[in-house]
mmCIF file of C-alpha atoms in Angstrom:
data_model
loop_
_atom_site.group_PDB
_atom_site.id
_atom_site.type_symbol
_atom_site.label_atom_id
_atom_site.label_comp_id
_atom_site.label_asym_id
_atom_site.label_seq_id
_atom_site.Cartn_x
_atom_site.Cartn_y
_atom_site.Cartn_z
ATOM 1 C CA UNK G 20 21.303 -92.370 -2.179
ATOM 2 C CA UNK G 21 25.059 -92.953 -2.358
ATOM 3 C CA UNK G 22 26.864 -95.791 -4.114
ATOM 4 C CA UNK G 23 29.141 -97.573 -1.618
ATOM 5 C CA UNK G 24 32.274 -98.445 -3.617
ATOM 6 C CA UNK G 25 34.276 -99.483 -0.565
ATOM 7 C CA UNK G 26 31.647 -101.869 0.772
ATOM 8 C CA UNK G 27 31.361 -103.566 -2.633
ATOM 9 C CA UNK G 28 35.089 -104.012 -3.251
ATOM 10 C CA UNK G 29 35.760 -105.132 0.324
ATOM 11 C CA UNK G 30 33.741 -108.269 -0.374
ATOM 12 C CA UNK G 31 35.955 -109.303 -3.287
ATOM 13 C CA UNK G 32 39.422 -107.818 -2.702
ATOM 14 C CA UNK G 33 41.907 -109.466 -0.287
ATOM 15 C CA UNK G 34 42.163 -107.556 3.000
ATOM 16 C CA UNK G 35 45.829 -106.557 2.515
ATOM 17 C CA UNK G 36 45.189 -105.236 -0.982
ATOM 18 C CA UNK G 37 41.958 -103.509 0.116
ATOM 19 C CA UNK G 38 43.669 -101.679 2.976
ATOM 20 C CA UNK G 39 46.423 -100.477 0.626
ATOM 21 C CA UNK G 40 43.833 -99.098 -1.813
ATOM 22 C CA UNK G 41 41.382 -97.869 0.813
ATOM 23 C CA UNK G 42 42.345 -94.178 0.777
ATOM 24 C CA UNK G 43 42.338 -93.850 -3.019
ATOM 25 C CA UNK G 44 39.095 -95.817 -3.297
ATOM 26 C CA UNK G 45 37.540 -93.565 -0.652
ATOM 27 C CA UNK G 46 38.371 -90.492 -2.755
ATOM 28 C CA UNK G 47 37.064 -92.255 -5.861
ATOM 29 C CA UNK G 48 33.834 -93.125 -4.022
ATOM 30 C CA UNK G 49 33.240 -89.471 -3.061
ATOM 31 C CA UNK G 50 33.916 -88.184 -6.591
ATOM 32 C CA UNK G 51 31.849 -90.968 -8.195
ATOM 33 C CA UNK G 52 28.824 -90.118 -6.056
ATOM 34 C CA UNK G 53 29.222 -86.418 -6.877
ATOM 35 C CA UNK G 54 29.365 -87.162 -10.601
ATOM 36 C CA UNK G 55 26.409 -89.552 -10.481
ATOM 37 C CA UNK G 56 24.381 -86.911 -8.639
ATOM 38 C CA UNK G 57 25.422 -84.182 -11.099
ATOM 39 C CA UNK G 58 24.645 -86.378 -14.083
ATOM 40 C CA UNK G 59 21.243 -87.350 -12.718
ATOM 41 C CA UNK G 60 20.209 -83.834 -11.711
ATOM 42 C CA UNK G 61 21.659 -81.818 -14.635
ATOM 43 C CA UNK G 62 18.877 -80.985 -17.087
ATOM 44 C CA UNK G 63 17.183 -84.375 -16.890
ATOM 45 C CA UNK G 64 13.468 -84.848 -17.605
ATOM 46 C CA UNK G 65 13.096 -87.694 -15.076
ATOM 47 C CA UNK G 66 15.600 -87.795 -12.218
ATOM 48 C CA UNK G 67 14.261 -91.009 -10.647
ATOM 49 C CA UNK G 68 14.715 -93.052 -13.838
ATOM 50 C CA UNK G 69 18.271 -91.778 -14.381
ATOM 51 C CA UNK G 70 19.215 -92.507 -10.762
ATOM 52 C CA UNK G 71 17.981 -96.086 -11.100
ATOM 53 C CA UNK G 72 19.938 -96.497 -14.340
ATOM 54 C CA UNK G 73 23.085 -95.095 -12.721
ATOM 55 C CA UNK G 74 22.822 -97.535 -9.816
ATOM 56 C CA UNK G 75 22.355 -100.482 -12.193
ATOM 57 C CA UNK G 76 25.515 -99.694 -14.136
ATOM 58 C CA UNK G 77 27.690 -98.394 -11.288
ATOM 59 C CA UNK G 78 29.077 -101.839 -10.315
ATOM 60 C CA UNK G 79 30.157 -102.565 -13.870
ATOM 61 C CA UNK G 80 31.714 -99.106 -14.354
ATOM 62 C CA UNK G 81 33.848 -99.399 -11.218
ATOM 63 C CA UNK G 82 35.055 -102.901 -12.072
ATOM 64 C CA UNK G 83 35.828 -101.885 -15.670
ATOM 65 C CA UNK G 84 37.776 -98.852 -14.415
ATOM 66 C CA UNK G 85 40.205 -101.181 -12.608
ATOM 67 C CA UNK G 86 41.173 -102.591 -16.028
ATOM 68 C CA UNK G 87 41.759 -106.190 -14.899
ATOM 69 C CA UNK G 88 42.132 -108.454 -17.924
ATOM 70 C CA UNK G 89 38.987 -110.469 -18.698
ATOM 71 C CA UNK G 90 37.216 -109.003 -15.648
ATOM 72 C CA UNK G 91 34.221 -106.721 -16.241
ATOM 73 C CA UNK G 92 31.627 -107.947 -13.714
ATOM 74 C CA UNK G 93 31.445 -108.535 -9.949
ATOM 75 C CA UNK G 94 31.286 -112.285 -10.507
ATOM 76 C CA UNK G 95 34.427 -112.230 -12.675
ATOM 77 C CA UNK G 96 36.267 -110.118 -10.102
ATOM 78 C CA UNK G 97 35.356 -112.660 -7.419
ATOM 79 C CA UNK G 98 36.781 -115.481 -9.498
ATOM 80 C CA UNK G 99 39.908 -113.444 -10.262
ATOM 81 C CA UNK G 100 40.639 -112.954 -6.574
ATOM 82 C CA UNK G 101 40.040 -116.643 -5.802
ATOM 83 C CA UNK G 102 42.172 -118.126 -8.564
ATOM 84 C CA UNK G 103 45.105 -115.714 -8.789
ATOM 85 C CA UNK G 104 47.672 -116.437 -6.066
ATOM 86 C CA UNK G 105 50.060 -113.516 -6.049
ATOM 87 C CA UNK G 106 53.428 -113.445 -4.326
ATOM 88 C CA UNK G 107 54.472 -110.415 -2.237
ATOM 89 C CA UNK G 108 56.376 -108.945 -5.191
ATOM 90 C CA UNK G 109 53.489 -109.541 -7.560
ATOM 91 C CA UNK G 110 51.057 -107.998 -5.058
ATOM 92 C CA UNK G 111 53.114 -104.813 -4.902
ATOM 93 C CA UNK G 112 53.270 -104.644 -8.689
ATOM 94 C CA UNK G 113 49.534 -105.272 -9.038
ATOM 95 C CA UNK G 114 48.779 -102.664 -6.372
ATOM 96 C CA UNK G 115 50.852 -100.024 -8.191
ATOM 97 C CA UNK G 116 49.211 -100.834 -11.507
ATOM 98 C CA UNK G 117 45.715 -100.691 -10.066
ATOM 99 C CA UNK G 118 46.443 -97.389 -8.309
ATOM 100 C CA UNK G 119 47.735 -95.827 -11.522
ATOM 101 C CA UNK G 120 44.774 -97.167 -13.482
ATOM 102 C CA UNK G 121 42.369 -95.849 -10.871
ATOM 103 C CA UNK G 122 43.870 -92.342 -11.026
ATOM 104 C CA UNK G 123 43.849 -92.334 -14.820
ATOM 105 C CA UNK G 124 40.254 -93.563 -15.087
ATOM 106 C CA UNK G 125 39.094 -91.040 -12.498
ATOM 107 C CA UNK G 126 40.569 -88.191 -14.556
ATOM 108 C CA UNK G 127 39.005 -89.496 -17.769
ATOM 109 C CA UNK G 128 35.672 -89.969 -16.018
ATOM 110 C CA UNK G 129 35.734 -86.375 -14.714
ATOM 111 C CA UNK G 130 36.468 -85.072 -18.211
ATOM 112 C CA UNK G 131 33.677 -87.172 -19.736
ATOM 113 C CA UNK G 132 31.120 -85.940 -17.194
ATOM 114 C CA UNK G 133 32.136 -82.294 -17.759
ATOM 115 C CA UNK G 134 31.921 -82.649 -21.553
ATOM 116 C CA UNK G 135 28.593 -84.483 -21.431
ATOM 117 C CA UNK G 136 27.096 -81.912 -19.063
ATOM 118 C CA UNK G 137 28.259 -79.025 -21.264
ATOM 119 C CA UNK G 138 26.720 -80.617 -24.370
ATOM 120 C CA UNK G 139 23.424 -81.229 -22.565
ATOM 121 C CA UNK G 140 23.311 -77.619 -21.392
ATOM 122 C CA UNK G 141 24.060 -76.319 -24.899
ATOM 123 C CA UNK G 142 21.334 -78.496 -26.448
ATOM 124 C CA UNK G 143 18.870 -77.451 -23.748
ATOM 125 C CA UNK G 144 19.609 -73.757 -24.407
ATOM 126 C CA UNK G 145 19.313 -74.249 -28.179
ATOM 127 C CA UNK G 146 15.907 -75.907 -27.804
ATOM 128 C CA UNK G 147 14.657 -73.197 -25.466
ATOM 129 C CA UNK G 148 15.787 -70.439 -27.866
ATOM 130 C CA UNK G 149 13.967 -72.328 -30.628
ATOM 131 C CA UNK G 150 10.741 -72.276 -28.617
ATOM 132 C CA UNK G 151 11.045 -68.531 -28.093
ATOM 133 C CA UNK G 152 11.712 -67.865 -31.789
ATOM 134 C CA UNK G 153 8.561 -69.831 -32.669
ATOM 135 C CA UNK G 154 6.358 -67.473 -30.635
ATOM 136 C CA UNK G 155 3.808 -65.462 -32.562
ATOM 137 C CA UNK G 156 3.952 -62.100 -30.785
ATOM 138 C CA UNK G 157 4.365 -58.439 -31.689
ATOM 139 C CA UNK G 158 5.995 -57.252 -28.485
ATOM 140 C CA UNK G 159 9.542 -58.271 -29.490
ATOM 141 C CA UNK G 160 11.433 -58.676 -32.743
ATOM 142 C CA UNK G 161 12.389 -62.328 -32.437
ATOM 143 C CA UNK G 162 14.760 -62.041 -35.398
ATOM 144 C CA UNK G 163 16.954 -60.016 -33.021
ATOM 145 C CA UNK G 164 19.238 -62.254 -30.921
ATOM 146 C CA UNK G 165 19.299 -59.716 -28.081
ATOM 147 C CA UNK G 166 15.497 -59.810 -27.869
ATOM 148 C CA UNK G 167 15.532 -63.628 -27.789
ATOM 149 C CA UNK G 168 18.190 -63.678 -25.045
ATOM 150 C CA UNK G 169 16.301 -61.113 -22.977
ATOM 151 C CA UNK G 170 12.986 -62.954 -23.269
ATOM 152 C CA UNK G 171 14.708 -66.254 -22.434
ATOM 153 C CA UNK G 172 16.180 -64.723 -19.278
ATOM 154 C CA UNK G 173 12.813 -63.240 -18.335
ATOM 155 C CA UNK G 174 10.850 -66.482 -18.833
ATOM 156 C CA UNK G 175 13.495 -68.675 -17.162
ATOM 157 C CA UNK G 176 12.872 -66.881 -13.875
ATOM 158 C CA UNK G 177 9.349 -68.343 -13.845
ATOM 159 C CA UNK G 178 10.516 -71.960 -14.209
ATOM 160 C CA UNK G 179 10.208 -74.284 -11.216
ATOM 161 C CA UNK G 180 9.757 -77.999 -10.522
ATOM 162 C CA UNK G 181 6.045 -77.881 -11.294
ATOM 163 C CA UNK G 182 6.267 -75.447 -14.229
ATOM 164 C CA UNK G 183 8.840 -76.405 -16.915
ATOM 165 C CA UNK G 184 10.146 -73.945 -19.484
ATOM 166 C CA UNK G 185 7.866 -75.288 -22.221
ATOM 167 C CA UNK G 186 4.768 -74.537 -20.151
ATOM 168 C CA UNK G 187 6.041 -71.045 -19.307
ATOM 169 C CA UNK G 188 6.489 -70.302 -23.026
ATOM 170 C CA UNK G 189 3.034 -71.695 -23.795
ATOM 171 C CA UNK G 190 1.449 -69.479 -21.123
ATOM 172 C CA UNK G 191 3.361 -66.459 -22.425
ATOM 173 C CA UNK G 192 2.107 -67.117 -25.959
ATOM 174 C CA UNK G 193 -1.479 -67.323 -24.754
ATOM 175 C CA UNK G 194 -1.122 -64.074 -22.819
ATOM 176 C CA UNK G 195 0.478 -62.249 -25.763
ATOM 177 C CA UNK G 196 -1.348 -63.779 -28.724
ATOM 178 C CA UNK G 197 -1.465 -61.681 -31.891
ATOM 179 C CA UNK G 198 -5.043 -60.642 -32.574
ATOM 180 C CA UNK G 199 -6.295 -61.449 -36.041
ATOM 181 C CA UNK G 200 -7.496 -58.512 -38.062
ATOM 182 C CA UNK G 201 -11.260 -58.341 -38.406
ATOM 183 C CA UNK G 202 -12.714 -58.195 -41.926
ATOM 184 C CA UNK G 203 -15.767 -56.326 -40.621
ATOM 185 C CA UNK G 204 -15.843 -52.644 -41.554
ATOM 186 C CA UNK G 205 -15.630 -50.314 -38.560
ATOM 187 C CA UNK G 206 -16.235 -46.588 -38.753
ATOM 188 C CA UNK G 207 -12.839 -45.029 -37.900
ATOM 189 C CA UNK G 208 -14.612 -42.467 -35.719
ATOM 190 C CA UNK G 209 -15.659 -45.254 -33.317
ATOM 191 C CA UNK G 210 -12.516 -47.396 -33.385
ATOM 192 C CA UNK G 211 -9.590 -47.283 -30.978
ATOM 193 C CA UNK G 212 -6.068 -48.161 -31.957
ATOM 194 C CA UNK G 213 -4.306 -50.747 -29.871
ATOM 195 C CA UNK G 214 -0.768 -49.706 -29.040
ATOM 196 C CA UNK G 215 1.646 -52.649 -29.232
ATOM 197 C CA UNK G 216 4.629 -52.231 -26.982
ATOM 198 C CA UNK G 217 8.016 -53.179 -28.376
ATOM 199 C CA UNK G 218 9.612 -54.217 -25.149
ATOM 200 C CA UNK G 219 10.760 -50.943 -23.662
ATOM 201 C CA UNK G 220 11.175 -49.364 -20.259
ATOM 202 C CA UNK G 221 8.180 -51.140 -18.735
ATOM 203 C CA UNK G 222 9.834 -54.583 -18.756
ATOM 204 C CA UNK G 223 13.526 -53.678 -18.637
ATOM 205 C CA UNK G 224 14.340 -54.493 -22.265
ATOM 206 C CA UNK G 225 15.663 -51.006 -23.026
ATOM 207 C CA UNK G 226 17.964 -51.227 -19.989
ATOM 208 C CA UNK G 227 19.078 -54.697 -21.101
ATOM 209 C CA UNK G 228 19.992 -53.396 -24.574
ATOM 210 C CA UNK G 229 21.906 -50.452 -23.088
ATOM 211 C CA UNK G 230 23.920 -52.757 -20.805
ATOM 212 C CA UNK G 231 24.719 -55.067 -23.731
ATOM 213 C CA UNK G 232 26.061 -52.120 -25.753
ATOM 214 C CA UNK G 233 28.276 -51.067 -22.851
ATOM 215 C CA UNK G 234 29.617 -54.616 -22.466
ATOM 216 C CA UNK G 235 28.222 -55.014 -18.953
ATOM 217 C CA UNK G 236 26.373 -58.224 -19.918
#
């Protein structure tokens, strides 16, 4: 669902001023909807809740971005347009100021979204690496960063909408649980040794290590 900036402002901005700002507001509307969508969909545990929250605050964010003194809500903007009677010269000045403010706020908003998204991605990756390092397995040396990165890449391919990363790690732990040593004495002639693989050719880890050394990855 898109947030209609133009339809909201058209109700409260004089027609002459609205038409002058229409092109810039149209661009702002497109970018705002892109950023809201990116923010809602980027690494969020519940997209529906974030979308509802974004829609609730969108009106206030747009009005605040215009930087009109003592105006931060739709109701206050309505009163501002009713009570302020601008002359032609004052209209031109106000239009220029609002256009400059709009461009500046759009740039700042883009930067904020990019920074916030990067931080969320870094925290998500840190948490996922932490889950992998907490595994109790013998197949990989989880003190080795390359092994952790490889296993993270391998498990991430199994993630989908119904199976989050945490569940993939849990299933992997169950499938590769370390067997506890039995205290019961077994005649060595009748015992078989279990070979524990260290992540070699069979799952691509050796190839991954070789590519890392050559700087391909």
